[in-house]
């Protein structure tokens, strides 16, 4: 059996790592890794391959940045000849980035089985580019693999037949659990002058809804600056956000109470999140990672497509209103200060976030492939 796995942007890499390992362990399976090149900076791509031990991509489409239409179209144009030449039994895409939907479209139009890992998540906010990618990719996928129960419910509501849906758990958490001890050896806290028991906050922001509107970005930066007067606020800045801050004459970058740093690698960032008093983010994956780490998370968006993180009690969706962010941040800091002597309190772990999601996925994909081969043989009188 031959499978093509697709990765394109930073949050894909930690999902692809355990899948490459799981498929690599299975005999008689050839797995081909295609990197679309959607993310290309060393700190956004290569570093993750090194740290997570992901083999070098077999093919790099080198597509790079552009508008949504051009980026999606270029990925499709470059991916189609790869699929045509390789004729895989399945194409596996992860998450909700432009690379996910672009490669998914190419696969199904060539009649190849499409597997979507992280299917069914819905923010119900069609202004998010990722929501469009999720809805489209799920509508065309043959095997829809869900990371949390809401994904299964959403797909059923949309009329996807049960035989296509499987609840497998979270591959991003496979990677977290596998790397947690290694991350503890990171010296990032010393580098940032945060050693010891000193509480600190971590921030990430990159959603167009937060960073593309100068007024919204300014008001968020102002409240972060305010919080930064109480505790250190470490903010690894995504390239998209860096561009927007630079567009604004860099006034935000000079705010003295914020530690604006370059994007971090996986292990440094994992350690930073694990020891933080609070994380404020608009990322999807970070809402999940903080759930496992037991670190309180404020989601600076109006919604989340990952409701299980809220149900588990670590995540709160607070939007981008500065007064709400400040009030929620102060409430978390007061609560965690009282908990500090006893650690992070009792933690709830979402079902099947157990480090074995990629193994389940490999088993499902292979058994689907075997069934398909059997059916094809049967149709041709058992002759292969
Ligand atoms: C993409 C995903 C988003 C994901 C995020 C994680 C889509 C629609 N969005 O958003 O879902 O949460 O990745 O990071 O797929 N840039 C660089 N270097 C890079 C990559 C990007 O400088 O390696 C800059 C470019 O100026 C580019 C901008 O960042 O135009 C945005 O990159 P892009 O891939 O279009 O979207 P992200 O905002 O990164």
Short mmCIF file of C-alpha atoms and ligand atoms in Angstrom, two decimals:
data_model
loop_
_atom_site.label_atom_id
_atom_site.label_comp_id
_atom_site.label_asym_id
_atom_site.label_seq_id
_atom_site.Cartn_x
_atom_site.Cartn_y
_atom_site.Cartn_z
CA UNK A 1 0.00 0.00 0.00
CA UNK A 2 1.18 3.50 -0.77
CA UNK A 3 0.06 6.64 1.07
CA UNK A 4 0.92 10.30 0.55
CA UNK A 5 0.97 12.44 3.69
CA UNK A 6 0.71 16.19 3.25
CA UNK A 7 2.16 18.89 5.48
CA UNK A 8 2.35 22.57 4.67
CA UNK A 9 2.17 24.94 7.61
CA UNK A 10 3.58 24.98 11.13
CA UNK A 11 0.62 23.37 12.94
CA UNK A 12 0.70 20.47 10.46
CA UNK A 13 4.18 19.32 11.41
CA UNK A 14 3.39 18.11 14.94
CA UNK A 15 0.40 16.22 13.50
CA UNK A 16 2.40 14.60 10.69
CA UNK A 17 5.30 13.48 12.93
CA UNK A 18 3.46 10.63 14.74
CA UNK A 19 1.68 9.62 11.53
CA UNK A 20 5.01 9.19 9.71
CA UNK A 21 6.24 7.05 12.61
CA UNK A 22 3.06 4.94 12.71
CA UNK A 23 3.01 4.29 8.96
CA UNK A 24 6.80 3.75 8.95
CA UNK A 25 6.42 0.87 11.43
CA UNK A 26 3.94 -1.02 9.27
CA UNK A 27 5.39 -3.53 6.83
CA UNK A 28 4.51 -3.31 3.13
CA UNK A 29 3.49 0.35 3.41
CA UNK A 30 5.26 3.07 1.47
CA UNK A 31 4.64 6.51 2.88
CA UNK A 32 5.55 9.58 0.87
CA UNK A 33 5.80 12.93 2.63
CA UNK A 34 4.88 15.99 0.60
CA UNK A 35 5.65 19.47 2.00
CA UNK A 36 3.72 22.13 0.13
CA UNK A 37 6.08 24.90 1.25
CA UNK A 38 3.21 27.04 2.58
CA UNK A 39 5.51 27.79 5.52
CA UNK A 40 9.17 28.03 4.61
CA UNK A 41 11.11 30.08 7.24
CA UNK A 42 13.51 27.90 9.21
CA UNK A 43 11.72 28.77 12.46
CA UNK A 44 8.32 27.93 10.94
CA UNK A 45 9.28 24.68 9.23
CA UNK A 46 12.77 23.10 9.16
CA UNK A 47 13.29 23.44 12.92
CA UNK A 48 10.15 21.34 13.54
CA UNK A 49 11.36 18.61 11.19
CA UNK A 50 14.66 18.46 13.10
CA UNK A 51 13.22 18.55 16.60
CA UNK A 52 10.41 16.10 15.93
CA UNK A 53 12.58 13.71 13.90
CA UNK A 54 10.35 13.98 10.83
CA UNK A 55 12.12 12.57 7.77
CA UNK A 56 12.99 15.13 5.11
CA UNK A 57 10.05 15.53 2.72
CA UNK A 58 10.19 13.32 -0.37
CA UNK A 59 8.81 16.25 -2.33
CA UNK A 60 8.74 19.96 -1.54
CA UNK A 61 6.31 21.88 -3.71
CA UNK A 62 7.95 25.18 -2.65
CA UNK A 63 4.75 27.15 -3.03
CA UNK A 64 5.30 29.89 -0.43
CA UNK A 65 3.03 32.80 0.51
CA UNK A 66 0.41 34.59 -1.57
CA UNK A 67 -3.27 35.44 -1.53
CA UNK A 68 -5.61 32.59 -0.62
CA UNK A 69 -6.65 31.94 -4.20
CA UNK A 70 -3.13 31.99 -5.60
CA UNK A 71 -1.65 29.92 -2.77
CA UNK A 72 -4.43 27.30 -2.99
CA UNK A 73 -4.24 27.17 -6.79
CA UNK A 74 -0.43 26.91 -6.83
CA UNK A 75 -0.50 24.05 -4.33
CA UNK A 76 -3.08 22.22 -6.47
CA UNK A 77 -1.09 22.80 -9.63
CA UNK A 78 2.12 21.51 -8.06
CA UNK A 79 0.53 18.58 -6.20
CA UNK A 80 -1.44 17.09 -9.11
CA UNK A 81 1.59 15.74 -11.03
CA UNK A 82 2.95 14.20 -7.82
CA UNK A 83 -0.27 12.26 -7.25
CA UNK A 84 -0.51 11.29 -10.90
CA UNK A 85 3.06 9.95 -10.86
CA UNK A 86 2.80 8.13 -7.53
CA UNK A 87 -0.76 6.75 -7.85
CA UNK A 88 -1.15 6.30 -4.06
CA UNK A 89 -3.93 4.30 -2.43
CA UNK A 90 -4.72 7.23 -0.14
CA UNK A 91 -3.83 10.87 0.44
CA UNK A 92 -3.81 11.94 4.09
CA UNK A 93 -4.29 15.60 4.97
CA UNK A 94 -4.31 17.12 8.45
CA UNK A 95 -5.88 20.20 10.03
CA UNK A 96 -7.47 23.15 8.28
CA UNK A 97 -4.83 25.17 6.44
CA UNK A 98 -4.86 26.04 2.73
CA UNK A 99 -2.54 23.10 2.00
CA UNK A 100 -5.13 20.75 3.53
CA UNK A 101 -7.99 21.74 1.27
CA UNK A 102 -5.84 22.23 -1.85
CA UNK A 103 -4.32 18.75 -1.70
CA UNK A 104 -7.65 17.23 -0.72
CA UNK A 105 -9.30 18.61 -3.86
CA UNK A 106 -6.51 17.26 -6.06
CA UNK A 107 -6.77 13.79 -4.52
CA UNK A 108 -10.53 13.31 -4.84
CA UNK A 109 -10.59 14.65 -8.39
CA UNK A 110 -8.07 11.97 -9.30
CA UNK A 111 -10.24 9.34 -7.62
CA UNK A 112 -7.82 8.74 -4.73
CA UNK A 113 -9.16 7.96 -1.25
CA UNK A 114 -8.96 11.13 0.85
CA UNK A 115 -8.36 10.86 4.59
CA UNK A 116 -8.90 13.96 6.73
CA UNK A 117 -7.26 13.95 10.14
CA UNK A 118 -8.96 16.41 12.55
CA UNK A 119 -12.28 16.26 10.73
CA UNK A 120 -15.54 17.78 11.94
CA UNK A 121 -14.22 20.71 13.99
CA UNK A 122 -16.47 23.74 13.51
CA UNK A 123 -16.25 27.31 14.78
CA UNK A 124 -19.46 28.13 12.85
CA UNK A 125 -17.69 31.32 11.79
CA UNK A 126 -17.40 31.45 8.01
CA UNK A 127 -15.25 34.58 8.15
CA UNK A 128 -12.37 32.34 9.27
CA UNK A 129 -10.42 30.98 6.29
CA UNK A 130 -9.84 27.79 8.26
CA UNK A 131 -13.60 27.20 8.68
CA UNK A 132 -14.05 27.26 4.90
CA UNK A 133 -11.15 24.83 4.56
CA UNK A 134 -12.68 22.50 7.18
CA UNK A 135 -16.15 22.48 5.64
CA UNK A 136 -14.85 21.90 2.10
CA UNK A 137 -12.34 19.24 3.09
CA UNK A 138 -14.88 17.30 5.16
CA UNK A 139 -17.44 17.45 2.35
CA UNK A 140 -15.07 15.67 -0.06
CA UNK A 141 -13.25 13.26 2.28
CA UNK A 142 -13.76 9.49 2.24
CA UNK A 143 -12.46 8.81 5.76
CA UNK A 144 -13.10 11.47 8.42
CA UNK A 145 -11.05 11.06 11.57
CA UNK A 146 -12.17 13.11 14.56
CA UNK A 147 -10.07 14.37 17.45
CA UNK A 148 -12.92 15.18 19.84
CA UNK A 149 -16.59 14.22 20.26
CA UNK A 150 -17.91 17.52 18.85
CA UNK A 151 -16.32 16.62 15.51
CA UNK A 152 -18.40 13.45 15.27
CA UNK A 153 -21.60 15.30 16.21
CA UNK A 154 -20.97 18.06 13.66
CA UNK A 155 -20.36 15.61 10.83
CA UNK A 156 -23.48 13.60 11.66
CA UNK A 157 -25.52 16.79 11.72
CA UNK A 158 -24.16 17.63 8.27
CA UNK A 159 -25.32 14.26 6.99
CA UNK A 160 -21.97 12.46 6.72
CA UNK A 161 -22.71 8.72 6.99
CA UNK A 162 -21.42 6.97 10.12
CA UNK A 163 -19.38 4.48 8.09
CA UNK A 164 -17.06 7.33 7.01
CA UNK A 165 -16.50 8.76 10.52
CA UNK A 166 -14.10 7.47 13.18
CA UNK A 167 -13.25 8.99 16.54
CA UNK A 168 -9.50 8.45 16.90
CA UNK A 169 -8.18 11.06 19.36
CA UNK A 170 -5.65 13.80 18.83
CA UNK A 171 -2.39 13.34 16.92
CA UNK A 172 -1.07 16.68 18.16
CA UNK A 173 -1.26 15.28 21.68
CA UNK A 174 0.64 12.15 20.57
CA UNK A 175 3.53 14.49 19.80
CA UNK A 176 3.18 16.45 23.02
CA UNK A 177 3.24 13.33 25.20
CA UNK A 178 6.18 11.91 23.26
CA UNK A 179 8.26 15.10 23.66
CA UNK A 180 7.31 16.33 27.09
CA UNK A 181 10.35 15.03 28.96
CA UNK A 182 12.70 16.19 26.24
CA UNK A 183 11.14 19.66 26.34
CA UNK A 184 11.86 19.89 30.06
CA UNK A 185 15.56 19.97 29.17
CA UNK A 186 15.11 23.17 27.18
CA UNK A 187 16.94 26.15 28.64
CA UNK A 188 14.45 28.67 27.27
CA UNK A 189 13.40 29.90 30.73
CA UNK A 190 17.01 30.85 31.55
CA UNK A 191 17.42 32.46 28.15
CA UNK A 192 14.35 34.60 28.76
CA UNK A 193 15.30 35.33 32.37
CA UNK A 194 12.25 33.51 33.71
CA UNK A 195 13.84 30.86 35.90
CA UNK A 196 12.64 30.07 39.36
CA UNK A 197 9.12 30.40 40.65
CA UNK A 198 8.42 33.70 38.93
CA UNK A 199 4.98 33.65 37.24
CA UNK A 200 4.81 34.76 33.62
CA UNK A 201 2.31 34.87 30.75
CA UNK A 202 2.72 33.60 27.19
CA UNK A 203 0.95 35.15 24.20
CA UNK A 204 0.55 34.11 20.57
CA UNK A 205 -1.53 35.93 17.98
CA UNK A 206 -1.77 35.41 14.25
CA UNK A 207 -5.45 35.19 13.20
CA UNK A 208 -6.36 37.71 10.50
CA UNK A 209 -9.35 38.76 12.67
CA UNK A 210 -6.93 39.89 15.42
CA UNK A 211 -3.87 41.10 13.57
CA UNK A 212 -5.02 42.39 10.18
CA UNK A 213 -7.19 45.21 11.59
CA UNK A 214 -4.84 47.88 12.99
CA UNK A 215 -7.42 49.06 15.55
CA UNK A 216 -8.02 45.58 16.99
CA UNK A 217 -4.30 44.77 17.05
CA UNK A 218 -3.55 48.07 18.78
CA UNK A 219 -6.15 47.49 21.50
CA UNK A 220 -4.92 43.95 22.17
CA UNK A 221 -1.30 45.13 22.33
CA UNK A 222 -2.34 47.87 24.76
CA UNK A 223 -4.00 45.44 27.17
CA UNK A 224 -1.06 43.03 26.93
CA UNK A 225 1.25 45.92 27.74
CA UNK A 226 -0.90 46.65 30.78
CA UNK A 227 -0.76 43.01 31.94
CA UNK A 228 2.99 43.13 31.33
CA UNK A 229 3.36 45.63 34.16
CA UNK A 230 2.23 42.90 36.62
CA UNK A 231 4.00 39.84 35.20
CA UNK A 232 6.42 39.26 32.33
CA UNK A 233 4.55 38.62 29.07
CA UNK A 234 6.47 36.56 26.51
CA UNK A 235 5.18 36.94 22.97
CA UNK A 236 6.83 34.88 20.20
CA UNK A 237 5.70 36.81 17.15
CA UNK A 238 4.35 34.96 14.08
CA UNK A 239 5.65 36.36 10.74
CA UNK A 240 2.17 37.55 9.76
CA UNK A 241 1.86 39.50 13.03
CA UNK A 242 5.40 40.84 12.70
CA UNK A 243 4.48 42.27 9.31
CA UNK A 244 1.40 43.98 10.76
CA UNK A 245 3.36 45.38 13.69
CA UNK A 246 5.97 46.69 11.29
CA UNK A 247 3.22 48.21 9.10
CA UNK A 248 2.25 50.26 12.12
CA UNK A 249 5.67 51.86 12.41
CA UNK A 250 6.71 49.36 15.07
CA UNK A 251 5.21 51.33 17.95
CA UNK A 252 3.98 48.11 19.55
CA UNK A 253 7.37 46.44 19.29
CA UNK A 254 8.84 49.12 21.50
CA UNK A 255 6.46 48.48 24.40
CA UNK A 256 8.84 47.86 27.21
CA UNK A 257 6.75 45.47 29.29
CA UNK A 258 6.39 42.87 26.53
CA UNK A 259 9.08 40.39 25.56
CA UNK A 260 8.54 40.27 21.79
CA UNK A 261 10.69 37.45 20.48
CA UNK A 262 11.10 35.44 17.28
CA UNK A 263 8.94 32.30 16.79
CA UNK A 264 10.24 29.44 18.96
CA UNK A 265 10.87 25.81 18.12
CA UNK A 266 8.55 23.09 19.38
CA UNK A 267 10.52 22.03 22.47
CA UNK A 268 11.21 25.54 23.75
CA UNK A 269 7.59 26.55 23.27
CA UNK A 270 6.31 23.42 24.99
CA UNK A 271 8.45 24.16 28.03
CA UNK A 272 7.35 27.79 28.01
CA UNK A 273 3.65 26.81 27.98
CA UNK A 274 4.08 24.08 30.59
CA UNK A 275 5.49 26.49 33.18
CA UNK A 276 3.41 29.56 32.37
CA UNK A 277 0.84 30.91 34.77
CA UNK A 278 -1.43 31.76 31.86
CA UNK A 279 -1.43 31.49 28.07
CA UNK A 280 -3.35 33.93 25.85
CA UNK A 281 -3.74 32.86 22.24
CA UNK A 282 -5.83 32.75 19.11
CA UNK A 283 -4.28 29.45 17.98
CA UNK A 284 -6.32 26.25 17.80
CA UNK A 285 -3.55 23.82 18.70
CA UNK A 286 -2.42 25.79 21.75
CA UNK A 287 -5.92 25.50 23.25
CA UNK A 288 -5.45 21.73 23.03
CA UNK A 289 -1.88 21.62 24.29
CA UNK A 290 -2.66 23.77 27.36
CA UNK A 291 -5.53 21.38 28.16
CA UNK A 292 -3.09 18.51 28.53
CA UNK A 293 -0.50 20.65 30.34
CA UNK A 294 -3.13 21.99 32.77
CA UNK A 295 -2.10 25.57 32.00
CA UNK A 296 -4.99 28.08 32.02
CA UNK A 297 -5.66 29.42 28.52
CA UNK A 298 -7.61 32.46 27.39
CA UNK A 299 -8.66 32.25 23.76
CA UNK A 300 -8.69 35.70 22.22
CA UNK A 301 -11.43 34.88 19.72
CA UNK A 302 -15.22 34.97 19.74
CA UNK A 303 -15.53 31.21 19.29
CA UNK A 304 -13.63 27.96 19.32
CA UNK A 305 -13.87 24.93 17.07
CA UNK A 306 -12.41 22.89 19.94
CA UNK A 307 -15.14 22.98 22.61
CA UNK A 308 -13.72 20.02 24.51
CA UNK A 309 -10.92 22.31 25.76
CA UNK A 310 -13.54 24.55 27.38
CA UNK A 311 -15.45 21.57 28.80
CA UNK A 312 -12.25 20.31 30.45
CA UNK A 313 -11.96 23.63 32.28
CA UNK A 314 -8.54 24.90 31.11
CA UNK A 315 -9.75 27.10 28.25
CA UNK A 316 -11.97 30.20 28.28
CA UNK A 317 -13.09 31.98 25.12
CA UNK A 318 -12.87 35.71 25.88
CA UNK A 319 -12.84 37.47 22.49
CA UNK A 320 -10.68 40.49 21.71
CA UNK A 321 -12.32 43.14 23.89
CA UNK A 322 -9.50 44.57 26.09
CA UNK A 323 -11.63 44.95 29.24
CA UNK A 324 -12.77 41.33 29.00
CA UNK A 325 -9.23 40.09 28.41
CA UNK A 326 -7.93 42.02 31.41
CA UNK A 327 -10.71 40.85 33.74
CA UNK A 328 -10.32 37.21 32.67
CA UNK A 329 -6.54 37.40 33.01
CA UNK A 330 -6.76 38.82 36.53
CA UNK A 331 -9.29 36.16 37.54
CA UNK A 332 -6.98 33.39 36.30
CA UNK A 333 -3.94 34.89 38.01
CA UNK A 334 -5.77 35.18 41.33
CA UNK A 335 -6.96 31.58 41.07
CA UNK A 336 -3.62 30.07 40.02
CA UNK A 337 -1.77 32.00 42.72
CA UNK A 338 -3.95 30.29 45.33
CA UNK A 339 -3.41 26.90 43.63
CA UNK A 340 0.33 27.28 43.15
CA UNK A 341 1.40 25.43 46.26
CA UNK A 342 -0.64 22.41 45.19
CA UNK A 343 0.37 22.39 41.52
CA UNK A 344 -2.14 22.96 38.73
CA UNK A 345 -5.08 21.21 40.41
CA UNK A 346 -7.02 18.23 39.12
CA UNK A 347 -6.79 17.85 35.40
CA UNK A 348 -9.36 16.39 33.04
CA UNK A 349 -8.08 14.76 29.88
CA UNK A 350 -10.36 14.59 26.82
CA UNK A 351 -11.27 11.07 25.69
CA UNK A 352 -8.63 9.30 23.55
CA UNK A 353 -6.03 12.03 23.97
CA UNK A 354 -3.77 9.23 25.07
CA UNK A 355 -0.79 9.36 22.71
CA UNK A 356 -2.08 6.56 20.44
CA UNK A 357 -4.15 8.46 17.86
CA UNK A 358 -1.65 7.98 15.02
CA UNK A 359 -1.55 4.21 15.63
CA UNK A 360 -5.34 4.04 15.36
CA UNK A 361 -5.25 6.12 12.19
CA UNK A 362 -2.65 3.89 10.53
CA UNK A 363 -4.74 0.80 11.38
CA UNK A 364 -7.92 2.36 9.96
CA UNK A 365 -6.25 3.53 6.74
CA UNK A 366 -4.57 0.16 6.18
CA UNK A 367 -7.70 -1.86 6.80
CA UNK A 368 -9.62 0.41 4.41
CA UNK A 369 -6.88 -0.14 1.82
CA UNK A 370 -7.00 -3.93 2.29
CA UNK A 371 -10.77 -3.91 1.90
CA UNK A 372 -10.54 -1.87 -1.28
CA UNK A 373 -7.88 -4.16 -2.76
CA UNK A 374 -10.02 -7.18 -1.89
CA UNK A 375 -13.06 -5.64 -3.57
CA UNK A 376 -11.03 -4.82 -6.67
CA UNK A 377 -9.69 -8.39 -6.84
CA UNK A 378 -13.19 -9.74 -6.36
CA UNK A 379 -14.51 -7.64 -9.23
CA UNK A 380 -11.78 -8.99 -11.52
CA UNK A 381 -12.34 -12.61 -10.51
CA UNK A 382 -9.63 -12.64 -7.85
CA UNK A 383 -6.82 -11.85 -10.29
CA UNK A 384 -4.42 -9.15 -9.06
C1 LIG B 1 -1.55 29.69 8.33
C2 LIG B 1 -2.92 29.01 8.35
C3 LIG B 1 -3.51 29.07 9.74
C4 LIG B 1 -2.56 28.52 10.76
C5 LIG B 1 -1.23 29.28 10.65
C6 LIG B 1 -0.22 28.77 11.63
C7 LIG B 1 -4.26 29.15 6.29
C8 LIG B 1 -5.43 29.80 5.67
N1 LIG B 1 -3.86 29.67 7.47
O1 LIG B 1 -1.76 31.06 8.60
O2 LIG B 1 -4.70 28.28 9.77
O3 LIG B 1 -3.11 28.66 12.04
O4 LIG B 1 -0.73 29.11 9.31
O5 LIG B 1 0.96 29.48 11.55
O6 LIG B 1 -3.73 28.20 5.77
N2 LIG B 1 5.23 34.03 6.36
C9 LIG B 1 6.57 34.10 6.53
N3 LIG B 1 7.27 32.92 6.64
C10 LIG B 1 6.68 31.72 6.59
C11 LIG B 1 5.30 31.66 6.40
C12 LIG B 1 4.58 32.81 6.29
O7 LIG B 1 7.17 35.16 6.58
O8 LIG B 1 7.36 30.69 6.71
C13 LIG B 1 4.46 35.27 6.28
C14 LIG B 1 4.19 35.71 4.87
O9 LIG B 1 4.28 37.08 4.81
C15 LIG B 1 2.75 35.32 4.65
C16 LIG B 1 2.16 35.43 6.05
O10 LIG B 1 3.23 35.09 6.93
O11 LIG B 1 2.12 36.11 3.73
C17 LIG B 1 0.99 34.53 6.28
O12 LIG B 1 1.33 33.18 5.96
P1 LIG B 1 0.17 32.17 5.45
O13 LIG B 1 0.72 30.79 5.28
O14 LIG B 1 -0.55 32.75 4.29
O15 LIG B 1 -0.89 32.17 6.63
P2 LIG B 1 -0.67 32.14 8.22
O16 LIG B 1 -1.14 33.43 8.77
O17 LIG B 1 0.69 31.66 8.57
#
